[in-house]
Amino acid sequence: MLVKDFKRDFYDAIQHQRVLVLVAFDVDALCASKILQYLLQCDHIVYTIVPVSGCEDLERAFVENSEGIQHVVMINCGATIDVVEVLQPDDNICFYICDSHRPVDIHNMYNVIQVKLLMKPEDLTEVPSYDEVFRDDESEESGEESDSSESRKKRRRFDDEAILKRQDRRKWEENRNKVLFDYTKFTSYATSASLIMFEIAWKMSKDTNHLVWLAVIGVTDQYVHFKTPRDKYMEAVIALQSHVSRHNHRVDGADNVLSINCLRIAFDEELQLLLYRHWSLFESLCHSLSTACKFKVWTLKGQKRLHEFLAEMGMPLIQCKQQFGAMDASLRTGVKAMMQEHIAKYGLTMQDIVVPSFTAQCGYKTRLSATDVVLACVAVLEAVDRNKLPSDNFLSAQDILSSYHTEAIDKAIQLAKRQLTALVTQVQTFLDMHQIISAGPFLYVFVNEGTVDMKYFSQPQCLTRLARFTLEAHCALSRSKRATSLPLVLGTPLLADLGATLVIGIPPLSTDDERKNFFGKAFEQAAVSTSSRIRQDNFDSHIIEMKTEDRSKFFDALISLLQ
């Protein structure tokens, strides 16, 4: 059931009892959990936060932590499954689901007692009506039978009515299957969980500047990982801009000036160059999606065009290849204006170079953009270290968000740079070896076993960025007009299971304004038709684990299905 009054039906309801918070392994969920954690601490509500990486982990976490619990908050998990059916909770347990994944399971929508949805009504469109998917048949009682002619007439009439009822039910079930298929065939994302949680804090007058920054990071995470189109991202940015202005307003006068050590958030058009403040300008240009694909930096001709672009801007190469903070101040401060002046000649648009975003600065420390923090947090969340558990990574990422400890953030940014370097190197390998193959209705490519940086790609969010970078790079090089209308399926060996492959499917670039993904349903149907052994454990159904030996028959079925 959709919650209309978040304060009354959610926050007031969980007061005075211990709350179990189940959080997915993504930055948006991490930020939302930090906001909720702050609210719970304000009112001295006892809570337990447990990170969960998939559906099996969700079930295990619930079983291990549900004793004595009446309220369970699920952040970016739980919406797409029937939580009551899967988790089998006691009757007194209530689930509050704040999840950006769509579509929401139909049982969660119409469960009035045990499931409460913390979502915006405008994000729940095209939901089937109750009568289309649920039917309450009246129980039919058969009276005492006799052999009289009257009873035989009644029985015949009853048999005719039963036949009509069965026909009617069969038609209703056929329509129900069609309606449910149409409802679930595409997966997408709605308003970020962190923005929902921030709005709850704001309506209760408990919002702070730090909570605004967490909401900014959560919204940016959706944009960085291609979960939301640019226009929807812009709506969220505009909504947050007023809060940023309110909390960072400065008035002349000694009594109104905040300490220099306070967090200061600024809104501006930010360069879409990844980690450029912590890298060299040249490296950032080569590792950012839009500029790398437009210049085709993996070719000699592309490198030459990039050098020409920098020369035309009046940026010496020796300056561009050193740390951004060490560049001449005049060049450093004017780089955005110079880029905007010369992009048209090189096929770039304003949207390729700049995006409205936010930066934060604490004291005299290096300014951080929201994208920088997202990449740093993802790098820590998905770090592969045999000596660390996933929960340890979760806590480390929380530390980055809760403090501005320069050393921890610097380490995370260095790790993010290594991930980006590995990603771009892998894309160049795909292109140089001509490994991206057209299967007809889609493109596919696989990371080779034994690849040095394979450990990075066995994580879902890094794999998502690799798939998108690969598709855009292929479309930039391809001479085929069909390239932008073809989706991509990418697979990589799974570190945790030597005989398994992690597979992701992403939609074509031509449908970029919608960001709807059909691969979740397609993977499921291809696996059923071929008895392939797959595991759809991820909260994103378009990411699956598959036995490597079933790959051939699975892809044959997928090709015939999508033709």
Coordinates of C-alpha atoms in Angstrom, one line a residue:
M1 CA 0.0 0.0 0.0
L2 CA 1.2 3.5 -0.9
V3 CA 1.9 5.7 2.2
K4 CA 0.4 9.1 1.8
D5 CA 1.6 10.8 5.0
F6 CA 5.2 9.8 5.6
K7 CA 5.4 11.3 9.0
R8 CA 2.2 9.9 10.4
D9 CA 2.1 6.5 8.7
F10 CA 5.8 5.8 8.7
Y11 CA 8.0 7.7 11.1
D12 CA 5.5 8.0 14.0
A13 CA 4.6 4.3 13.6
I14 CA 8.2 3.1 14.1
Q15 CA 8.7 5.2 17.3
H16 CA 9.6 3.4 20.6
Q17 CA 10.5 0.0 19.0
R18 CA 13.7 -1.4 17.5
V19 CA 13.8 -1.0 13.7
L20 CA 15.6 -3.3 11.3
V21 CA 17.0 -1.5 8.2
L22 CA 18.0 -3.6 5.2
V23 CA 20.2 -1.6 2.8
A24 CA 21.2 -2.5 -0.8
F25 CA 24.9 -2.2 -1.9
D26 CA 24.6 1.0 -3.9
V27 CA 25.5 4.6 -3.1
D28 CA 21.9 5.9 -3.3
A29 CA 20.8 3.3 -0.7
L30 CA 23.9 4.1 1.4
C31 CA 23.0 7.8 1.4
A32 CA 19.3 7.1 2.2
S33 CA 20.4 4.9 5.2
K34 CA 22.6 7.7 6.5
I35 CA 19.7 10.1 6.4
L36 CA 17.4 7.7 8.2
Q37 CA 20.1 6.9 10.7
Y38 CA 20.4 10.5 11.6
L39 CA 16.6 10.8 12.1
L40 CA 16.5 7.7 14.3
Q41 CA 19.4 9.0 16.4
C42 CA 17.6 12.3 16.9
D43 CA 14.6 10.5 18.5
H44 CA 16.7 7.9 20.2
I45 CA 15.1 5.0 18.2
V46 CA 17.0 1.8 18.5
Y47 CA 17.9 0.4 15.1
T48 CA 20.0 -2.3 13.3
I49 CA 21.4 -1.6 9.8
V50 CA 22.3 -4.7 7.7
P51 CA 23.7 -4.3 4.1
V52 CA 22.3 -6.9 1.6
S53 CA 23.8 -7.7 -1.8
G54 CA 20.9 -9.8 -3.3
C55 CA 17.7 -11.6 -2.7
E56 CA 19.3 -14.6 -1.0
D57 CA 21.3 -12.2 1.2
L58 CA 18.0 -10.4 2.0
E59 CA 16.3 -13.5 3.1
R60 CA 19.2 -14.5 5.3
A61 CA 19.6 -11.1 6.9
F62 CA 15.9 -11.0 7.7
V63 CA 15.9 -14.5 9.3
E64 CA 19.0 -13.7 11.4
N65 CA 17.9 -10.2 12.6
S66 CA 14.1 -10.3 12.8
E67 CA 13.7 -11.7 16.3
G68 CA 11.7 -9.1 18.4
I69 CA 11.3 -6.8 15.3
Q70 CA 8.0 -5.3 14.3
H71 CA 9.2 -2.8 11.7
V72 CA 11.5 -3.5 8.8
V73 CA 12.7 -0.6 6.5
M74 CA 14.0 -1.8 3.1
I75 CA 16.1 0.7 1.1
N76 CA 16.6 0.0 -2.6
C77 CA 15.6 -3.6 -2.1
G78 CA 12.3 -5.5 -1.8
A79 CA 10.0 -3.6 -4.2
T80 CA 10.3 -6.0 -7.1
I81 CA 9.6 -9.2 -5.1
D82 CA 6.5 -10.2 -3.0
V83 CA 8.2 -9.6 0.4
V84 CA 5.5 -11.4 2.4
E85 CA 5.6 -14.5 0.2
V86 CA 9.5 -14.6 0.1
L87 CA 10.3 -13.7 3.7
Q88 CA 7.3 -15.4 5.4
P89 CA 7.2 -12.9 8.3
D90 CA 5.0 -13.1 11.4
D91 CA 1.7 -11.3 11.1
N92 CA 2.8 -8.4 13.4
I93 CA 5.8 -7.4 11.2
C94 CA 5.3 -4.4 8.9
F95 CA 7.6 -3.7 5.9
Y96 CA 8.4 -0.1 4.8
I97 CA 9.9 -0.2 1.3
C98 CA 11.8 2.8 0.0
D99 CA 13.1 1.5 -3.3
S100 CA 13.8 3.1 -6.7
H101 CA 13.5 -0.1 -8.6
R102 CA 10.5 -0.5 -10.9
P103 CA 8.1 -2.2 -11.4
V104 CA 6.8 -2.7 -7.9
D105 CA 5.5 -6.2 -7.3
I106 CA 1.7 -6.2 -7.6
H107 CA 1.3 -8.0 -4.2
N108 CA 3.2 -5.2 -2.5
M109 CA 1.0 -2.6 -4.1
Y110 CA -2.2 -4.1 -2.8
N111 CA -1.1 -5.5 0.6
V112 CA -2.7 -3.0 3.0
I113 CA -1.6 -4.5 6.3
Q114 CA 2.0 -5.6 6.1
V115 CA 3.6 -3.6 3.3
K116 CA 3.9 0.2 3.2
L117 CA 5.5 1.8 0.1
L118 CA 7.5 5.0 0.7
M119 CA 7.3 6.3 -2.8
K120 CA 5.9 9.2 -4.8
P121 CA 2.5 8.6 -6.4
E122 CA 3.7 9.9 -9.8
D123 CA 6.4 7.2 -9.9
L124 CA 3.7 4.4 -9.8
T125 CA 2.2 4.7 -13.2
E126 CA 0.6 2.0 -15.3
V127 CA -0.1 -0.2 -12.3
P128 CA -2.9 -2.7 -13.1
S129 CA -6.1 -2.3 -11.2
Y130 CA -7.0 -4.7 -8.3
D131 CA -9.8 -6.4 -10.3
E132 CA -7.4 -7.1 -13.2
V133 CA -5.0 -9.2 -11.1
F134 CA -7.0 -10.4 -8.1
R135 CA -10.3 -12.2 -8.1
D136 CA -12.4 -13.3 -5.1
D137 CA -14.6 -16.2 -6.2
E138 CA -17.6 -16.8 -4.1
S139 CA -17.7 -20.3 -2.5
E140 CA -20.3 -22.4 -3.9
E141 CA -22.2 -24.7 -1.6
S142 CA -24.0 -27.7 -3.1
G143 CA -27.2 -28.7 -1.3
E144 CA -28.5 -32.1 -0.8
E145 CA -29.1 -33.9 -4.1
S146 CA -32.2 -35.9 -5.0
D147 CA -33.3 -37.8 -8.1
S148 CA -36.4 -35.8 -8.6
S149 CA -37.0 -34.1 -12.0
E150 CA -36.8 -30.7 -10.3
S151 CA -33.4 -31.5 -8.9
R152 CA -32.1 -32.8 -12.2
K153 CA -33.2 -29.5 -13.8
K154 CA -31.4 -27.6 -11.1
R155 CA -28.3 -29.7 -11.6
R156 CA -28.3 -29.1 -15.4
R157 CA -28.7 -25.4 -14.8
F158 CA -26.0 -25.5 -12.2
D159 CA -23.7 -27.4 -14.7
D160 CA -24.3 -24.8 -17.4
E161 CA -23.6 -22.0 -14.9
A162 CA -20.4 -23.8 -13.8
I163 CA -19.2 -24.1 -17.4
L164 CA -19.9 -20.4 -18.0
K165 CA -18.0 -19.5 -14.8
R166 CA -15.0 -21.6 -15.9
Q167 CA -15.0 -20.0 -19.3
D168 CA -15.2 -16.6 -17.7
R169 CA -12.4 -17.4 -15.3
R170 CA -10.2 -18.7 -18.1
K171 CA -10.7 -15.4 -20.0
W172 CA -9.9 -13.5 -16.9
E173 CA -6.7 -15.5 -16.3
E174 CA -5.6 -15.0 -19.9
N175 CA -6.2 -11.3 -19.5
R176 CA -4.4 -11.3 -16.1
N177 CA -1.3 -13.0 -17.6
K178 CA -1.2 -10.4 -20.4
V179 CA -1.7 -7.5 -18.1
L180 CA 1.1 -8.7 -15.7
F181 CA 3.4 -9.4 -18.6
D182 CA 3.0 -5.9 -20.0
Y183 CA 3.5 -4.5 -16.5
T184 CA 6.7 -6.4 -15.7
K185 CA 8.3 -6.6 -19.2
F186 CA 10.4 -3.5 -18.6
T187 CA 12.5 -2.5 -15.6
S188 CA 13.4 1.1 -14.8
Y189 CA 14.2 3.4 -11.9
A190 CA 12.1 6.1 -10.1
T191 CA 13.0 8.9 -7.6
S192 CA 16.1 8.1 -5.7
A193 CA 15.7 6.6 -2.2
S194 CA 18.0 9.3 -0.7
L195 CA 15.8 12.1 -2.0
I196 CA 12.7 10.5 -0.6
M197 CA 14.4 10.2 2.8
F198 CA 15.6 13.7 2.7
E199 CA 12.1 15.0 2.0
I200 CA 10.9 13.1 5.0
A201 CA 13.5 14.9 7.1
W202 CA 12.7 18.2 5.6
K203 CA 8.9 17.9 6.3
M204 CA 9.8 17.1 9.9
S205 CA 12.1 20.2 10.0
K206 CA 15.1 18.0 10.8
D207 CA 17.0 18.6 7.6
T208 CA 20.6 19.8 7.8
N209 CA 23.2 20.8 5.3
H210 CA 24.9 17.4 5.5
L211 CA 21.6 15.7 4.7
V212 CA 21.2 17.9 1.6
W213 CA 24.7 16.7 0.5
L214 CA 23.7 13.1 1.0
A215 CA 20.6 13.6 -1.1
V216 CA 22.7 15.2 -3.8
I217 CA 25.1 12.3 -3.9
G218 CA 22.2 9.8 -4.1
V219 CA 20.6 11.6 -7.0
T220 CA 24.0 11.9 -8.7
D221 CA 24.6 8.1 -8.2
Q222 CA 21.5 7.4 -10.3
Y223 CA 22.8 9.7 -13.1
V224 CA 26.4 8.3 -13.0
H225 CA 25.1 4.7 -13.3
F226 CA 22.7 5.5 -16.2
K227 CA 19.6 4.7 -14.1
T228 CA 17.8 8.0 -14.8
P229 CA 17.6 10.1 -17.9
R230 CA 19.0 13.7 -17.9
D231 CA 15.6 15.4 -17.8
K232 CA 14.6 13.4 -14.7
Y233 CA 18.0 14.1 -13.1
M234 CA 17.4 17.8 -13.8
E235 CA 14.1 17.8 -12.0
A236 CA 15.8 16.3 -8.9
V237 CA 18.6 18.9 -9.1
I238 CA 16.2 21.8 -9.3
A239 CA 14.3 20.4 -6.3
L240 CA 17.6 20.2 -4.3
Q241 CA 18.9 23.6 -5.5
S242 CA 16.4 25.5 -3.3
H243 CA 17.5 23.4 -0.2
V244 CA 21.2 24.1 -1.0
S245 CA 20.5 27.8 -1.3
R246 CA 18.6 27.8 2.0
H247 CA 21.3 26.0 4.0
N248 CA 24.3 27.8 2.4
H249 CA 23.0 31.3 2.4
R250 CA 25.5 33.9 3.6
V251 CA 24.6 37.3 5.0
D252 CA 27.2 40.0 5.6
G253 CA 27.9 40.5 9.3
A254 CA 30.0 38.8 11.9
D255 CA 27.0 37.1 13.6
N256 CA 25.9 35.4 10.4
V257 CA 29.2 34.1 9.1
L258 CA 29.6 30.4 9.6
S259 CA 32.9 28.8 10.6
I260 CA 35.3 28.1 7.7
N261 CA 35.3 24.5 8.7
C262 CA 31.6 24.0 8.1
L263 CA 30.5 22.1 5.0
R264 CA 29.7 24.5 2.1
I265 CA 27.7 23.3 -0.9
A266 CA 27.7 25.2 -4.2
F267 CA 25.5 24.8 -7.3
D268 CA 27.1 25.3 -10.7
E269 CA 27.5 23.8 -14.1
E270 CA 30.1 21.1 -13.5
L271 CA 32.5 19.7 -16.1
Q272 CA 31.6 16.1 -17.0
L273 CA 35.3 15.1 -16.6
L274 CA 35.6 12.3 -14.1
L275 CA 37.9 13.1 -11.1
Y276 CA 39.7 15.9 -12.9
R277 CA 40.4 17.9 -9.7
H278 CA 42.3 14.8 -8.4
W279 CA 43.9 13.8 -11.7
S280 CA 45.5 15.5 -14.7
L281 CA 43.1 17.1 -17.2
F282 CA 44.5 14.9 -20.0
E283 CA 43.9 11.7 -18.1
S284 CA 40.4 12.8 -17.2
L285 CA 39.5 13.6 -20.8
C286 CA 40.7 10.1 -21.8
H287 CA 38.7 8.4 -19.1
S288 CA 35.4 10.3 -19.3
L289 CA 32.7 8.6 -21.4
S290 CA 31.5 11.5 -23.5
T291 CA 34.9 13.0 -24.4
A292 CA 36.7 9.6 -24.9
C293 CA 34.0 8.4 -27.3
K294 CA 33.7 11.7 -29.2
F295 CA 37.5 12.0 -29.7
K296 CA 37.9 8.2 -30.1
V297 CA 41.0 8.4 -27.9
W298 CA 41.8 4.7 -28.3
T299 CA 43.0 5.5 -31.9
L300 CA 46.0 7.4 -33.1
K301 CA 43.8 9.8 -35.0
G302 CA 41.7 10.3 -31.9
Q303 CA 44.7 11.2 -29.8
K304 CA 45.8 13.6 -32.4
R305 CA 42.4 15.3 -32.4
L306 CA 42.5 15.6 -28.6
H307 CA 45.9 17.2 -28.8
E308 CA 44.6 19.7 -31.4
F309 CA 41.6 20.5 -29.2
L310 CA 43.9 21.3 -26.2
A311 CA 46.2 23.3 -28.4
E312 CA 43.3 25.3 -29.9
M313 CA 42.1 26.1 -26.3
G314 CA 45.6 27.4 -25.6
M315 CA 46.3 24.7 -23.0
P316 CA 50.0 23.5 -23.2
L317 CA 50.2 19.7 -23.1
I318 CA 52.8 19.8 -20.3
Q319 CA 50.2 21.6 -18.2
C320 CA 47.4 19.3 -19.1
K321 CA 49.4 16.2 -18.1
Q322 CA 50.3 17.3 -14.7
Q323 CA 48.1 17.3 -11.6
F324 CA 45.1 19.6 -12.1
G325 CA 45.8 21.4 -8.8
A326 CA 49.4 22.1 -10.0
M327 CA 48.4 23.8 -13.3
D328 CA 48.8 27.6 -13.7
A329 CA 45.9 29.3 -11.9
S330 CA 44.9 31.2 -15.0
L331 CA 44.5 28.0 -17.0
R332 CA 42.9 26.1 -14.2
T333 CA 40.1 28.7 -13.6
G334 CA 39.4 29.2 -17.3
V335 CA 39.3 25.6 -18.5
K336 CA 35.5 25.3 -18.4
A337 CA 34.9 28.5 -20.4
M338 CA 37.6 27.6 -23.0
M339 CA 36.2 24.2 -23.5
Q340 CA 32.7 25.5 -24.0
E341 CA 34.1 27.9 -26.6
H342 CA 35.8 25.3 -28.8
I343 CA 33.6 22.2 -28.4
A344 CA 31.4 22.7 -31.5
K345 CA 34.3 22.2 -33.9
Y346 CA 35.0 18.8 -32.5
G347 CA 31.4 17.4 -32.5
L348 CA 30.8 17.9 -28.9
T349 CA 27.7 19.5 -27.4
M350 CA 27.2 21.5 -24.2
Q351 CA 25.5 18.4 -22.7
D352 CA 28.6 16.3 -23.4
I353 CA 30.8 18.8 -21.5
V354 CA 28.8 20.3 -18.6
V355 CA 26.0 19.2 -16.3
P356 CA 24.3 21.1 -13.6
S357 CA 25.6 19.6 -10.3
F358 CA 26.9 20.4 -6.9
T359 CA 30.3 20.7 -5.2
A360 CA 31.2 20.6 -1.5
Q361 CA 34.1 22.0 0.4
C362 CA 35.0 21.8 4.1
G363 CA 37.6 24.3 5.3
Y364 CA 40.6 24.6 2.9
K365 CA 40.4 21.0 1.7
T366 CA 40.1 20.1 -1.9
R367 CA 36.7 20.8 -3.4
L368 CA 34.7 17.6 -4.1
S369 CA 32.1 17.2 -6.8
A370 CA 29.1 14.9 -6.2
T371 CA 30.4 12.7 -9.0
D372 CA 33.8 12.4 -7.3
V373 CA 32.1 11.2 -4.1
V374 CA 29.9 8.7 -6.0
L375 CA 32.9 7.1 -7.8
A376 CA 34.9 7.0 -4.6
C377 CA 32.1 5.3 -2.7
V378 CA 31.5 2.8 -5.4
A379 CA 35.2 2.0 -5.6
V380 CA 35.2 1.2 -1.8
L381 CA 31.8 -0.7 -1.9
E382 CA 33.0 -3.0 -4.7
A383 CA 36.6 -3.3 -3.6
V384 CA 37.8 -6.9 -3.8
D385 CA 39.9 -7.8 -0.8
R386 CA 40.1 -11.3 0.6
N387 CA 40.8 -9.9 4.0
K388 CA 37.6 -7.9 4.0
L389 CA 33.9 -8.9 4.1
P390 CA 31.3 -6.9 2.0
S391 CA 30.0 -5.5 5.3
D392 CA 33.5 -4.0 6.0
N393 CA 33.4 -2.3 2.6
F394 CA 29.9 -0.9 3.5
L395 CA 31.2 0.5 6.7
S396 CA 34.2 2.1 5.0
A397 CA 31.9 3.7 2.4
Q398 CA 29.8 5.0 5.3
D399 CA 32.9 6.6 6.8
I400 CA 33.6 8.5 3.6
L401 CA 30.1 10.0 3.7
S402 CA 30.0 10.8 7.4
S403 CA 33.4 12.5 7.7
Y404 CA 35.7 14.6 5.6
H405 CA 38.8 12.7 6.6
T406 CA 41.1 13.6 3.8
E407 CA 43.2 10.5 3.9
A408 CA 40.2 8.1 3.6
I409 CA 38.8 10.1 0.7
D410 CA 42.1 10.3 -1.1
K411 CA 42.6 6.5 -0.8
A412 CA 39.1 6.0 -2.2
I413 CA 39.7 8.3 -5.1
Q414 CA 42.9 6.6 -6.0
L415 CA 41.0 3.3 -6.0
A416 CA 38.4 4.9 -8.2
K417 CA 41.1 6.0 -10.7
R418 CA 42.4 2.5 -10.9
Q419 CA 38.9 1.2 -11.6
L420 CA 38.4 3.8 -14.4
T421 CA 41.8 3.0 -15.9
A422 CA 41.0 -0.7 -15.9
L423 CA 37.6 0.0 -17.5
V424 CA 39.0 2.1 -20.3
T425 CA 41.8 -0.4 -21.0
Q426 CA 39.2 -3.2 -21.3
V427 CA 37.1 -1.2 -23.7
Q428 CA 40.2 -0.6 -25.8
T429 CA 40.9 -4.3 -25.8
F430 CA 37.4 -5.0 -27.0
L431 CA 37.8 -2.6 -29.9
D432 CA 41.4 -3.5 -30.9
M433 CA 40.5 -7.3 -30.9
H434 CA 37.2 -6.7 -32.6
Q435 CA 35.4 -8.7 -29.9
I436 CA 32.1 -6.9 -30.1
I437 CA 29.9 -9.1 -32.2
S438 CA 26.5 -8.5 -33.7
A439 CA 24.1 -11.4 -33.1
G440 CA 21.3 -9.9 -35.1
P441 CA 18.9 -8.4 -32.6
F442 CA 21.7 -7.4 -30.1
L443 CA 25.5 -7.0 -29.7
Y444 CA 27.5 -9.2 -27.3
V445 CA 31.0 -9.3 -25.9
F446 CA 32.8 -11.2 -23.2
V447 CA 35.7 -10.4 -21.0
N448 CA 38.4 -13.1 -21.5
E449 CA 39.2 -15.5 -18.7
G450 CA 42.5 -14.4 -16.9
T451 CA 42.2 -10.7 -17.7
V452 CA 44.3 -8.8 -15.2
D453 CA 41.6 -6.4 -14.1
M454 CA 38.8 -9.0 -14.1
K455 CA 38.2 -8.5 -10.4
Y456 CA 36.7 -5.0 -11.0
F457 CA 34.2 -6.2 -13.6
S458 CA 32.7 -9.0 -11.5
Q459 CA 30.9 -6.2 -9.5
P460 CA 27.5 -5.1 -10.7
Q461 CA 28.0 -1.3 -10.8
C462 CA 31.4 -1.3 -12.4
L463 CA 30.1 -3.9 -14.9
T464 CA 27.2 -1.5 -15.7
R465 CA 29.7 1.3 -16.5
L466 CA 31.8 -1.0 -18.6
A467 CA 28.8 -2.1 -20.6
R468 CA 27.7 1.5 -21.3
F469 CA 31.2 2.6 -22.2
T470 CA 31.6 -0.3 -24.5
L471 CA 28.3 0.3 -26.3
E472 CA 29.0 4.0 -26.8
A473 CA 32.6 3.4 -27.9
H474 CA 31.3 0.8 -30.5
C475 CA 28.6 3.2 -31.8
A476 CA 31.3 5.9 -32.1
L477 CA 33.4 3.7 -34.3
S478 CA 30.8 1.8 -36.2
R479 CA 29.7 2.9 -39.7
S480 CA 26.4 1.0 -39.4
K481 CA 23.3 3.2 -38.8
R482 CA 21.8 0.3 -36.8
A483 CA 24.4 0.5 -34.1
T484 CA 22.6 2.9 -31.9
S485 CA 19.4 0.8 -32.1
L486 CA 21.1 -2.4 -30.9
P487 CA 21.3 -3.3 -27.2
L488 CA 24.4 -4.9 -25.7
V489 CA 24.9 -8.1 -23.6
L490 CA 28.2 -8.2 -21.8
G491 CA 29.6 -11.1 -19.8
T492 CA 32.6 -11.5 -17.5
P493 CA 33.9 -14.5 -15.5
L494 CA 32.7 -14.5 -11.9
L495 CA 35.5 -14.6 -9.4
A496 CA 33.4 -16.2 -6.7
D497 CA 32.5 -19.2 -8.9
L498 CA 35.0 -20.3 -11.4
G499 CA 32.4 -22.1 -13.6
A500 CA 30.0 -19.1 -13.7
T501 CA 29.7 -15.9 -15.8
L502 CA 28.2 -12.6 -14.7
V503 CA 26.0 -11.2 -17.6
I504 CA 24.4 -7.8 -18.0
G505 CA 22.1 -6.5 -20.7
I506 CA 21.6 -2.8 -21.4
P507 CA 19.2 -1.1 -23.8
P508 CA 20.2 0.6 -27.0
L509 CA 21.4 4.3 -27.1
S510 CA 18.4 5.2 -29.3
T511 CA 16.1 4.7 -26.3
D512 CA 18.2 6.7 -23.9
D513 CA 15.4 9.1 -23.0
E514 CA 13.4 6.3 -21.4
R515 CA 16.1 4.2 -19.7
K516 CA 13.8 1.1 -19.8
N517 CA 15.4 -2.3 -19.8
F518 CA 13.8 -5.4 -21.2
F519 CA 16.6 -7.9 -20.5
G520 CA 15.3 -9.1 -17.1
K521 CA 12.2 -10.7 -18.7
A522 CA 14.2 -11.8 -21.8
F523 CA 16.9 -13.6 -19.7
E524 CA 14.2 -15.3 -17.7
Q525 CA 12.3 -16.6 -20.7
A526 CA 15.5 -17.7 -22.5
A527 CA 16.6 -19.7 -19.4
V528 CA 13.2 -21.4 -19.1
S529 CA 13.1 -22.4 -22.7
T530 CA 16.6 -24.0 -22.7
S531 CA 16.7 -25.2 -19.0
S532 CA 19.8 -23.0 -18.6
R533 CA 21.1 -22.6 -15.1
I534 CA 20.9 -19.0 -14.2
R535 CA 20.6 -17.1 -10.9
Q536 CA 18.7 -13.8 -10.9
D537 CA 19.8 -12.9 -7.4
N538 CA 20.7 -9.3 -8.1
F539 CA 18.1 -6.6 -7.3
D540 CA 18.5 -5.5 -10.9
S541 CA 17.0 -8.3 -12.9
H542 CA 19.0 -7.5 -16.1
I543 CA 22.1 -8.7 -14.2
I544 CA 22.3 -12.5 -13.9
E545 CA 24.8 -15.3 -13.0
M546 CA 24.9 -18.1 -15.5
K547 CA 26.8 -21.4 -15.8
T548 CA 29.5 -20.9 -18.4
E549 CA 28.8 -24.3 -20.1
D550 CA 25.1 -23.2 -20.8
R551 CA 26.2 -20.0 -22.5
S552 CA 25.8 -21.3 -26.1
K553 CA 22.3 -22.6 -25.8
F554 CA 21.2 -19.6 -23.7
F555 CA 22.4 -17.1 -26.3
D556 CA 20.8 -19.1 -29.2
A557 CA 17.4 -18.9 -27.3
L558 CA 18.0 -15.2 -26.6
I559 CA 18.6 -14.5 -30.3
S560 CA 15.4 -16.3 -31.4
L561 CA 13.4 -14.6 -28.7
L562 CA 14.5 -11.0 -29.6
Q563 CA 14.3 -11.3 -33.3

